[in-house]
Amino acid sequence: MLGGPIYIAFIRFAISLAGVILLFSEMSESRFDRKKTVVCYGGFSAAALILASVWYVVDWESCVRIVAFAMYICFAVFAMIISRDSIYLSIYKLALTFYLLAVFLIGGLETAIIFFNRNIWADIITRVILILIMTFFIEKKLKSSIKGFGNYVETEVDKFSVAVMIISILFGIGFILNPMIKEATPYRIYQIVVNFVLTGTLQLLVYRFYLHIGIEKEYEKENQLIQMNHRLLERQMEILEESVESGRRLRHDIRHHNAVIAEYVRRGQKEELLQYLREYDKETERGMVEMICANTAVNNVLSAYTRKARNAQIKVRLDIEIGRNLAIPNIDLVAIIANAYENAIYACMEVKKHSNERECFIYFMIRKRKNKLIIFCSNTCRMETELKNGQPKAEFTGGIGVSSIIKTAEKYDGEYDFKNDNGVFVFRLIMNIPLDLQPDRREKNDVSDSTL
C-alpha cells in the first residue's frame, strides 16, 4: 500500500467500501425495503470504517497488509444476511464482487506507482474512476440479465462446479493481493495481468455457461407449452368430429324419428313415447360439450380432459366455481389447468399399468375467493412418486408441464406445492387475480376465450 496519514487511509477505506457496496447492490437485491436497506448499509459502513481507522492507527503494518481481506470478509457475512439470494448464489456474486474489488484496488495502486510516482491522490482518483466505469457497465449491459442468470444458477446449478469455480477465483485474487509482494517489477505486473485475465475469463465462461443452460430450459418450457396446446387442440378436434358425426347421423335419422313419434301418437302409447323421447334426448346430448362452468376456455379444456379420463376408466369429480370473465388471460388459465389435468391422467394411467387392484380417480377444484384463484387437484399416483426441490420428477409426470405451471403461477405471485400423500398426488395453488387489465391484454383475453 502507499501509506499516508489517517485521513487519507479513511478516504481509501470509504471509497473501497462504497465501491464494494455499490457493485454488489447492482447484482443483488436486498430482503428489506429501500429505507431499511440504506440504514443497514449505513450502519455497517460506519462501524467498519471506524474499526479500520482505529486499526490503522494502532498497528499500521498489519493493517495495510490484510485490512482489505478483513473488511471484505465482514462485508461478505453482512451481505449474505441482507441479500434475498440463496447462499450459493450470494457466494457467487460475492466472488465476482471480490474480483472487481481486486481490479480497482490493484488498478489504483499500480497506476499510481507506475505512472504518477506513487502519488496518493492518483491512486484514489483511479479507484473512483474504475468503480464508476464498472458500475455503469453492469447497469447498462449486465443488470437485466443477471437476475435471470441468478434464477438459472439456483435451479440448474451444479453445486460442486460452482464451489470449485469460487475457490479458484479466490485463490487467483489472493495471489494478486498477496501483501508479502511489495516490489512492482515487470514480471510482477505480468503476473497480475495474467491472473486478472484468467479469473475474469473463468467468470465469463461460467456466466455464459449457466446463461446458456437457462435459455435452453426456457426453450424447453416453451416447447412443452406448444405440445400441451397441440394436445388440447387434438382433444377439441376429437370432440368436434364426434359432434359433427353425431349431428350428421341425427339429421339423417330425423325422418325415422318423426315417423316413430307419429306412430306412437296414433296408437296412443304415451308411456312408450316418453321412454323413446328420453332415449332420443340422451342420444342428442351425447355429442354435446359438457357444461362445467360459465368460462368458455376453462369449460372446453376441462370437458376435453374429463372425456379423455373417463374413456380411460378413471373416475372424475369436478368442483368448479368461477364466472365467465376472470382478470387472468385464458392462455394462462389453460396452461395451468391443462398441464395439471394431463399430469393427473398420466399418473392414473401409470398406476393402471403397474396395478389393476387400485381404483384411479381425479378430483379437480377451481374456486374464486375475492381476489384469489384457488386450484386444487388430487389424483391416484404410484406410491414411489418422488419430488425433487418440491416438484415431482419428470418420470412421474411424463415430463409435461410442471415448469409451465410454476412459471405461470409465479407470474401472478402464486403460492403452490406438490406432495405425494401415500399414493395420492396433491397439487395446490393460490394466486392473485389482477384488479384490472390493460386494454391490449383484455383484447388478447377475449380472443383466446373465443378460440379455445
PDB file of C-alpha atoms in Angstrom, residues 226-450:
ATOM      1  CA  ILE A 226     -46.635 -25.827 -27.538  1.00  0.00           C
ATOM      2  CA  GLN A 227     -47.014 -29.584 -27.062  1.00  0.00           C
ATOM      3  CA  MET A 228     -49.702 -29.000 -24.441  1.00  0.00           C
ATOM      4  CA  ASN A 229     -51.590 -26.685 -26.812  1.00  0.00           C
ATOM      5  CA  HIS A 230     -51.252 -29.300 -29.556  1.00  0.00           C
ATOM      6  CA  ARG A 231     -52.721 -31.989 -27.306  1.00  0.00           C
ATOM      7  CA  LEU A 232     -55.535 -29.689 -26.256  1.00  0.00           C
ATOM      8  CA  LEU A 233     -56.368 -28.916 -29.871  1.00  0.00           C
ATOM      9  CA  GLU A 234     -56.388 -32.645 -30.597  1.00  0.00           C
ATOM     10  CA  ARG A 235     -58.902 -33.164 -27.776  1.00  0.00           C
ATOM     11  CA  GLN A 236     -61.035 -30.347 -29.131  1.00  0.00           C
ATOM     12  CA  MET A 237     -60.872 -31.764 -32.649  1.00  0.00           C
ATOM     13  CA  GLU A 238     -61.932 -35.180 -31.365  1.00  0.00           C
ATOM     14  CA  ILE A 239     -64.955 -33.650 -29.642  1.00  0.00           C
ATOM     15  CA  LEU A 240     -65.783 -31.570 -32.707  1.00  0.00           C
ATOM     16  CA  GLU A 241     -65.516 -34.565 -35.036  1.00  0.00           C
ATOM     17  CA  GLU A 242     -67.726 -36.640 -32.762  1.00  0.00           C
ATOM     18  CA  SER A 243     -70.257 -33.815 -32.536  1.00  0.00           C
ATOM     19  CA  VAL A 244     -70.320 -33.378 -36.333  1.00  0.00           C
ATOM     20  CA  GLU A 245     -70.676 -37.122 -36.874  1.00  0.00           C
ATOM     21  CA  SER A 246     -73.420 -37.333 -34.267  1.00  0.00           C
ATOM     22  CA  GLY A 247     -75.245 -34.352 -35.811  1.00  0.00           C
ATOM     23  CA  ARG A 248     -74.959 -35.837 -39.287  1.00  0.00           C
ATOM     24  CA  ARG A 249     -76.364 -39.140 -38.058  1.00  0.00           C
ATOM     25  CA  LEU A 250     -79.210 -37.438 -36.195  1.00  0.00           C
ATOM     26  CA  ARG A 251     -80.149 -35.372 -39.241  1.00  0.00           C
ATOM     27  CA  HIS A 252     -80.076 -38.495 -41.386  1.00  0.00           C
ATOM     28  CA  ASP A 253     -82.370 -40.333 -38.979  1.00  0.00           C
ATOM     29  CA  ILE A 254     -84.753 -37.429 -38.295  1.00  0.00           C
ATOM     30  CA  ARG A 255     -87.368 -38.749 -40.688  1.00  0.00           C
ATOM     31  CA  HIS A 256     -87.339 -42.125 -38.983  1.00  0.00           C
ATOM     32  CA  HIS A 257     -87.696 -40.473 -35.563  1.00  0.00           C
ATOM     33  CA  ASN A 258     -90.624 -38.399 -36.764  1.00  0.00           C
ATOM     34  CA  ALA A 259     -92.284 -41.492 -38.210  1.00  0.00           C
ATOM     35  CA  VAL A 260     -91.846 -43.413 -34.954  1.00  0.00           C
ATOM     36  CA  ILE A 261     -93.207 -40.492 -32.897  1.00  0.00           C
ATOM     37  CA  ALA A 262     -96.213 -40.199 -35.215  1.00  0.00           C
ATOM     38  CA  GLU A 263     -96.896 -43.934 -34.910  1.00  0.00           C
ATOM     39  CA  TYR A 264     -96.768 -43.797 -31.102  1.00  0.00           C
ATOM     40  CA  VAL A 265     -99.226 -40.879 -31.152  1.00  0.00           C
ATOM     41  CA  ARG A 266    -101.644 -42.671 -33.495  1.00  0.00           C
ATOM     42  CA  ARG A 267    -101.641 -45.713 -31.228  1.00  0.00           C
ATOM     43  CA  GLY A 268    -101.973 -43.641 -28.044  1.00  0.00           C
ATOM     44  CA  GLN A 269     -98.886 -45.240 -26.475  1.00  0.00           C
ATOM     45  CA  LYS A 270     -97.882 -42.321 -24.244  1.00  0.00           C
ATOM     46  CA  GLU A 271     -95.539 -44.196 -21.882  1.00  0.00           C
ATOM     47  CA  GLU A 272     -93.671 -45.786 -24.781  1.00  0.00           C
ATOM     48  CA  LEU A 273     -93.455 -42.376 -26.475  1.00  0.00           C
ATOM     49  CA  LEU A 274     -91.993 -40.736 -23.336  1.00  0.00           C
ATOM     50  CA  GLN A 275     -89.425 -43.507 -22.978  1.00  0.00           C
ATOM     51  CA  TYR A 276     -88.479 -43.120 -26.640  1.00  0.00           C
ATOM     52  CA  LEU A 277     -88.107 -39.324 -26.234  1.00  0.00           C
ATOM     53  CA  ARG A 278     -85.878 -39.797 -23.186  1.00  0.00           C
ATOM     54  CA  GLU A 279     -83.596 -42.104 -25.159  1.00  0.00           C
ATOM     55  CA  TYR A 280     -83.611 -39.607 -28.016  1.00  0.00           C
ATOM     56  CA  ASP A 281     -82.530 -36.808 -25.630  1.00  0.00           C
ATOM     57  CA  LYS A 282     -79.652 -38.905 -24.295  1.00  0.00           C
ATOM     58  CA  GLU A 283     -78.504 -39.654 -27.837  1.00  0.00           C
ATOM     59  CA  THR A 284     -78.670 -35.953 -28.733  1.00  0.00           C
ATOM     60  CA  GLU A 285     -76.735 -34.818 -25.662  1.00  0.00           C
ATOM     61  CA  ARG A 286     -74.018 -37.419 -26.115  1.00  0.00           C
ATOM     62  CA  GLY A 287     -72.271 -35.374 -28.783  1.00  0.00           C
ATOM     63  CA  MET A 288     -72.603 -32.052 -26.959  1.00  0.00           C
ATOM     64  CA  VAL A 289     -69.811 -30.415 -24.944  1.00  0.00           C
ATOM     65  CA  GLU A 290     -70.429 -30.818 -21.226  1.00  0.00           C
ATOM     66  CA  MET A 291     -71.236 -27.542 -19.456  1.00  0.00           C
ATOM     67  CA  ILE A 292     -68.990 -27.476 -16.420  1.00  0.00           C
ATOM     68  CA  CYS A 293     -68.649 -23.734 -15.837  1.00  0.00           C
ATOM     69  CA  ALA A 294     -69.509 -20.412 -17.458  1.00  0.00           C
ATOM     70  CA  ASN A 295     -65.950 -19.659 -18.604  1.00  0.00           C
ATOM     71  CA  THR A 296     -65.709 -20.942 -22.170  1.00  0.00           C
ATOM     72  CA  ALA A 297     -61.962 -21.633 -22.204  1.00  0.00           C
ATOM     73  CA  VAL A 298     -61.935 -23.395 -18.838  1.00  0.00           C
ATOM     74  CA  ASN A 299     -65.105 -25.322 -19.734  1.00  0.00           C
ATOM     75  CA  ASN A 300     -63.605 -26.550 -23.005  1.00  0.00           C
ATOM     76  CA  VAL A 301     -60.311 -27.680 -21.533  1.00  0.00           C
ATOM     77  CA  LEU A 302     -61.993 -29.424 -18.602  1.00  0.00           C
ATOM     78  CA  SER A 303     -64.501 -31.092 -20.917  1.00  0.00           C
ATOM     79  CA  ALA A 304     -61.769 -32.342 -23.229  1.00  0.00           C
ATOM     80  CA  TYR A 305     -59.636 -33.875 -20.498  1.00  0.00           C
ATOM     81  CA  THR A 306     -62.592 -35.184 -18.487  1.00  0.00           C
ATOM     82  CA  ARG A 307     -63.736 -37.049 -21.579  1.00  0.00           C
ATOM     83  CA  LYS A 308     -60.252 -38.499 -22.011  1.00  0.00           C
ATOM     84  CA  ALA A 309     -60.063 -39.541 -18.339  1.00  0.00           C
ATOM     85  CA  ARG A 310     -63.453 -41.243 -18.351  1.00  0.00           C
ATOM     86  CA  ASN A 311     -62.615 -43.079 -21.552  1.00  0.00           C
ATOM     87  CA  ALA A 312     -59.588 -44.448 -19.672  1.00  0.00           C
ATOM     88  CA  GLN A 313     -61.900 -45.700 -16.876  1.00  0.00           C
ATOM     89  CA  ILE A 314     -60.747 -43.009 -14.440  1.00  0.00           C
ATOM     90  CA  LYS A 315     -63.327 -41.639 -12.026  1.00  0.00           C
ATOM     91  CA  VAL A 316     -63.537 -37.846 -12.235  1.00  0.00           C
ATOM     92  CA  ARG A 317     -65.092 -35.412  -9.810  1.00  0.00           C
ATOM     93  CA  LEU A 318     -65.178 -31.707 -10.664  1.00  0.00           C
ATOM     94  CA  ASP A 319     -65.907 -28.809  -8.305  1.00  0.00           C
ATOM     95  CA  ILE A 320     -65.725 -25.632 -10.401  1.00  0.00           C
ATOM     96  CA  GLU A 321     -66.973 -22.253  -9.152  1.00  0.00           C
ATOM     97  CA  ILE A 322     -65.749 -19.479 -11.442  1.00  0.00           C
ATOM     98  CA  GLY A 323     -67.549 -16.901 -13.561  1.00  0.00           C
ATOM     99  CA  ARG A 324     -67.409 -16.117 -17.232  1.00  0.00           C
ATOM    100  CA  ASN A 325     -64.740 -13.421 -17.026  1.00  0.00           C
ATOM    101  CA  LEU A 326     -61.602 -13.541 -14.869  1.00  0.00           C
ATOM    102  CA  ALA A 327     -58.904 -10.879 -14.921  1.00  0.00           C
ATOM    103  CA  ILE A 328     -56.428 -13.597 -15.902  1.00  0.00           C
ATOM    104  CA  PRO A 329     -55.781 -14.276 -19.602  1.00  0.00           C
ATOM    105  CA  ASN A 330     -57.298 -17.559 -20.682  1.00  0.00           C
ATOM    106  CA  ILE A 331     -53.992 -18.732 -22.120  1.00  0.00           C
ATOM    107  CA  ASP A 332     -52.547 -18.653 -18.584  1.00  0.00           C
ATOM    108  CA  LEU A 333     -55.563 -20.419 -17.090  1.00  0.00           C
ATOM    109  CA  VAL A 334     -55.364 -23.122 -19.746  1.00  0.00           C
ATOM    110  CA  ALA A 335     -51.607 -23.535 -19.183  1.00  0.00           C
ATOM    111  CA  ILE A 336     -52.184 -24.378 -15.517  1.00  0.00           C
ATOM    112  CA  ILE A 337     -55.390 -26.414 -15.805  1.00  0.00           C
ATOM    113  CA  ALA A 338     -54.430 -28.445 -18.866  1.00  0.00           C
ATOM    114  CA  ASN A 339     -50.980 -29.302 -17.527  1.00  0.00           C
ATOM    115  CA  ALA A 340     -52.307 -30.277 -14.096  1.00  0.00           C
ATOM    116  CA  TYR A 341     -55.096 -32.385 -15.616  1.00  0.00           C
ATOM    117  CA  GLU A 342     -52.772 -34.028 -18.155  1.00  0.00           C
ATOM    118  CA  ASN A 343     -50.311 -34.927 -15.396  1.00  0.00           C
ATOM    119  CA  ALA A 344     -53.132 -36.366 -13.278  1.00  0.00           C
ATOM    120  CA  ILE A 345     -54.334 -38.551 -16.160  1.00  0.00           C
ATOM    121  CA  TYR A 346     -50.769 -39.688 -16.867  1.00  0.00           C
ATOM    122  CA  ALA A 347     -50.260 -40.612 -13.197  1.00  0.00           C
ATOM    123  CA  CYS A 348     -53.503 -42.619 -13.122  1.00  0.00           C
ATOM    124  CA  MET A 349     -52.624 -44.485 -16.315  1.00  0.00           C
ATOM    125  CA  GLU A 350     -49.192 -45.323 -14.883  1.00  0.00           C
ATOM    126  CA  VAL A 351     -50.924 -46.801 -11.835  1.00  0.00           C
ATOM    127  CA  LYS A 352     -53.143 -48.910 -14.120  1.00  0.00           C
ATOM    128  CA  LYS A 353     -50.049 -50.244 -15.893  1.00  0.00           C
ATOM    129  CA  HIS A 354     -48.474 -51.424 -12.656  1.00  0.00           C
ATOM    130  CA  SER A 355     -51.560 -52.479 -10.695  1.00  0.00           C
ATOM    131  CA  ASN A 356     -55.103 -53.484 -11.604  1.00  0.00           C
ATOM    132  CA  GLU A 357     -56.282 -53.501  -7.997  1.00  0.00           C
ATOM    133  CA  ARG A 358     -56.125 -49.789  -7.218  1.00  0.00           C
ATOM    134  CA  GLU A 359     -59.053 -47.590  -8.189  1.00  0.00           C
ATOM    135  CA  CYS A 360     -57.966 -44.465 -10.067  1.00  0.00           C
ATOM    136  CA  PHE A 361     -59.644 -41.121  -9.536  1.00  0.00           C
ATOM    137  CA  ILE A 362     -59.127 -37.414 -10.209  1.00  0.00           C
ATOM    138  CA  TYR A 363     -60.618 -34.631  -8.107  1.00  0.00           C
ATOM    139  CA  PHE A 364     -60.313 -31.148  -9.606  1.00  0.00           C
ATOM    140  CA  MET A 365     -61.432 -27.978  -7.827  1.00  0.00           C
ATOM    141  CA  ILE A 366     -61.290 -24.360  -9.040  1.00  0.00           C
ATOM    142  CA  ARG A 367     -62.774 -21.561  -6.971  1.00  0.00           C
ATOM    143  CA  LYS A 368     -62.605 -17.794  -6.863  1.00  0.00           C
ATOM    144  CA  ARG A 369     -62.458 -16.165  -3.443  1.00  0.00           C
ATOM    145  CA  LYS A 370     -62.323 -12.363  -3.528  1.00  0.00           C
ATOM    146  CA  ASN A 371     -59.083 -11.553  -5.375  1.00  0.00           C
ATOM    147  CA  LYS A 372     -57.685 -15.097  -5.135  1.00  0.00           C
ATOM    148  CA  LEU A 373     -57.986 -18.030  -7.515  1.00  0.00           C
ATOM    149  CA  ILE A 374     -57.734 -21.418  -5.805  1.00  0.00           C
ATOM    150  CA  ILE A 375     -56.850 -24.526  -7.817  1.00  0.00           C
ATOM    151  CA  PHE A 376     -56.686 -27.948  -6.205  1.00  0.00           C
ATOM    152  CA  CYS A 377     -56.102 -31.275  -7.908  1.00  0.00           C
ATOM    153  CA  SER A 378     -55.699 -34.686  -6.288  1.00  0.00           C
ATOM    154  CA  ASN A 379     -55.305 -37.963  -8.103  1.00  0.00           C
ATOM    155  CA  THR A 380     -54.147 -41.531  -7.728  1.00  0.00           C
ATOM    156  CA  CYS A 381     -50.411 -41.935  -8.262  1.00  0.00           C
ATOM    157  CA  ARG A 382     -47.706 -44.517  -7.792  1.00  0.00           C
ATOM    158  CA  MET A 383     -46.550 -44.959  -4.202  1.00  0.00           C
ATOM    159  CA  GLU A 384     -42.931 -44.366  -5.233  1.00  0.00           C
ATOM    160  CA  THR A 385     -43.642 -40.984  -6.845  1.00  0.00           C
ATOM    161  CA  GLU A 386     -40.770 -38.742  -5.732  1.00  0.00           C
ATOM    162  CA  LEU A 387     -40.293 -34.988  -5.514  1.00  0.00           C
ATOM    163  CA  LYS A 388     -37.115 -33.028  -6.112  1.00  0.00           C
ATOM    164  CA  ASN A 389     -36.830 -29.453  -4.825  1.00  0.00           C
ATOM    165  CA  GLY A 390     -40.546 -29.542  -4.030  1.00  0.00           C
ATOM    166  CA  GLN A 391     -41.509 -30.609  -7.573  1.00  0.00           C
ATOM    167  CA  PRO A 392     -42.431 -34.038  -8.978  1.00  0.00           C
ATOM    168  CA  LYS A 393     -39.719 -35.681 -11.038  1.00  0.00           C
ATOM    169  CA  ALA A 394     -40.281 -35.773 -14.797  1.00  0.00           C
ATOM    170  CA  GLU A 395     -40.506 -39.568 -14.933  1.00  0.00           C
ATOM    171  CA  PHE A 396     -43.617 -39.461 -12.727  1.00  0.00           C
ATOM    172  CA  THR A 397     -45.399 -36.742 -14.725  1.00  0.00           C
ATOM    173  CA  GLY A 398     -44.435 -37.683 -18.252  1.00  0.00           C
ATOM    174  CA  GLY A 399     -42.169 -34.639 -18.351  1.00  0.00           C
ATOM    175  CA  ILE A 400     -45.189 -32.469 -19.033  1.00  0.00           C
ATOM    176  CA  GLY A 401     -45.827 -29.003 -17.850  1.00  0.00           C
ATOM    177  CA  VAL A 402     -44.811 -28.686 -14.187  1.00  0.00           C
ATOM    178  CA  SER A 403     -42.384 -25.909 -15.097  1.00  0.00           C
ATOM    179  CA  SER A 404     -45.136 -24.187 -17.125  1.00  0.00           C
ATOM    180  CA  ILE A 405     -47.475 -24.360 -14.133  1.00  0.00           C
ATOM    181  CA  ILE A 406     -44.838 -22.839 -11.864  1.00  0.00           C
ATOM    182  CA  LYS A 407     -43.853 -20.155 -14.351  1.00  0.00           C
ATOM    183  CA  THR A 408     -47.470 -19.083 -14.856  1.00  0.00           C
ATOM    184  CA  ALA A 409     -48.230 -19.197 -11.115  1.00  0.00           C
ATOM    185  CA  GLU A 410     -45.235 -17.017 -10.264  1.00  0.00           C
ATOM    186  CA  LYS A 411     -46.424 -14.521 -12.855  1.00  0.00           C
ATOM    187  CA  TYR A 412     -49.364 -13.800 -10.515  1.00  0.00           C
ATOM    188  CA  ASP A 413     -47.409 -14.122  -7.231  1.00  0.00           C
ATOM    189  CA  GLY A 414     -48.895 -17.569  -6.731  1.00  0.00           C
ATOM    190  CA  GLU A 415     -48.093 -19.954  -3.898  1.00  0.00           C
ATOM    191  CA  TYR A 416     -48.051 -23.637  -4.817  1.00  0.00           C
ATOM    192  CA  ASP A 417     -46.997 -27.010  -3.515  1.00  0.00           C
ATOM    193  CA  PHE A 418     -46.872 -30.630  -4.642  1.00  0.00           C
ATOM    194  CA  LYS A 419     -46.883 -33.726  -2.462  1.00  0.00           C
ATOM    195  CA  ASN A 420     -47.402 -37.470  -2.538  1.00  0.00           C
ATOM    196  CA  ASP A 421     -49.825 -38.313   0.247  1.00  0.00           C
ATOM    197  CA  ASN A 422     -49.442 -42.099   0.464  1.00  0.00           C
ATOM    198  CA  GLY A 423     -50.319 -42.764  -3.166  1.00  0.00           C
ATOM    199  CA  VAL A 424     -52.497 -39.701  -3.717  1.00  0.00           C
ATOM    200  CA  PHE A 425     -50.746 -36.874  -5.535  1.00  0.00           C
ATOM    201  CA  VAL A 426     -51.875 -33.417  -4.405  1.00  0.00           C
ATOM    202  CA  PHE A 427     -51.328 -30.141  -6.251  1.00  0.00           C
ATOM    203  CA  ARG A 428     -52.410 -26.881  -4.611  1.00  0.00           C
ATOM    204  CA  LEU A 429     -52.202 -23.360  -5.978  1.00  0.00           C
ATOM    205  CA  ILE A 430     -53.385 -19.978  -4.752  1.00  0.00           C
ATOM    206  CA  MET A 431     -52.650 -16.986  -6.966  1.00  0.00           C
ATOM    207  CA  ASN A 432     -53.702 -13.360  -7.087  1.00  0.00           C
ATOM    208  CA  ILE A 433     -56.282 -12.165  -9.586  1.00  0.00           C
ATOM    209  CA  PRO A 434     -55.245  -8.774 -11.055  1.00  0.00           C
ATOM    210  CA  LEU A 435     -57.623  -5.955 -10.189  1.00  0.00           C
ATOM    211  CA  ASP A 436     -57.774  -4.810 -13.775  1.00  0.00           C
ATOM    212  CA  LEU A 437     -56.302  -5.472 -17.190  1.00  0.00           C
ATOM    213  CA  GLN A 438     -54.759  -3.198 -19.739  1.00  0.00           C
ATOM    214  CA  PRO A 439     -56.898  -2.807 -22.922  1.00  0.00           C
ATOM    215  CA  ASP A 440     -54.474  -4.767 -25.076  1.00  0.00           C
ATOM    216  CA  ARG A 441     -54.425  -7.633 -22.602  1.00  0.00           C
ATOM    217  CA  ARG A 442     -58.219  -7.622 -22.392  1.00  0.00           C
ATOM    218  CA  GLU A 443     -58.361  -7.972 -26.191  1.00  0.00           C
ATOM    219  CA  LYS A 444     -56.000 -10.932 -26.052  1.00  0.00           C
ATOM    220  CA  ASN A 445     -58.147 -12.462 -23.331  1.00  0.00           C
ATOM    221  CA  ASP A 446     -61.246 -12.142 -25.472  1.00  0.00           C
ATOM    222  CA  VAL A 447     -59.502 -13.648 -28.489  1.00  0.00           C
ATOM    223  CA  SER A 448     -58.198 -16.645 -26.540  1.00  0.00           C
ATOM    224  CA  ASP A 449     -61.641 -17.154 -24.989  1.00  0.00           C
ATOM    225  CA  SER A 450     -63.249 -17.341 -28.398  1.00  0.00           C
TER     226      SER A 450
END
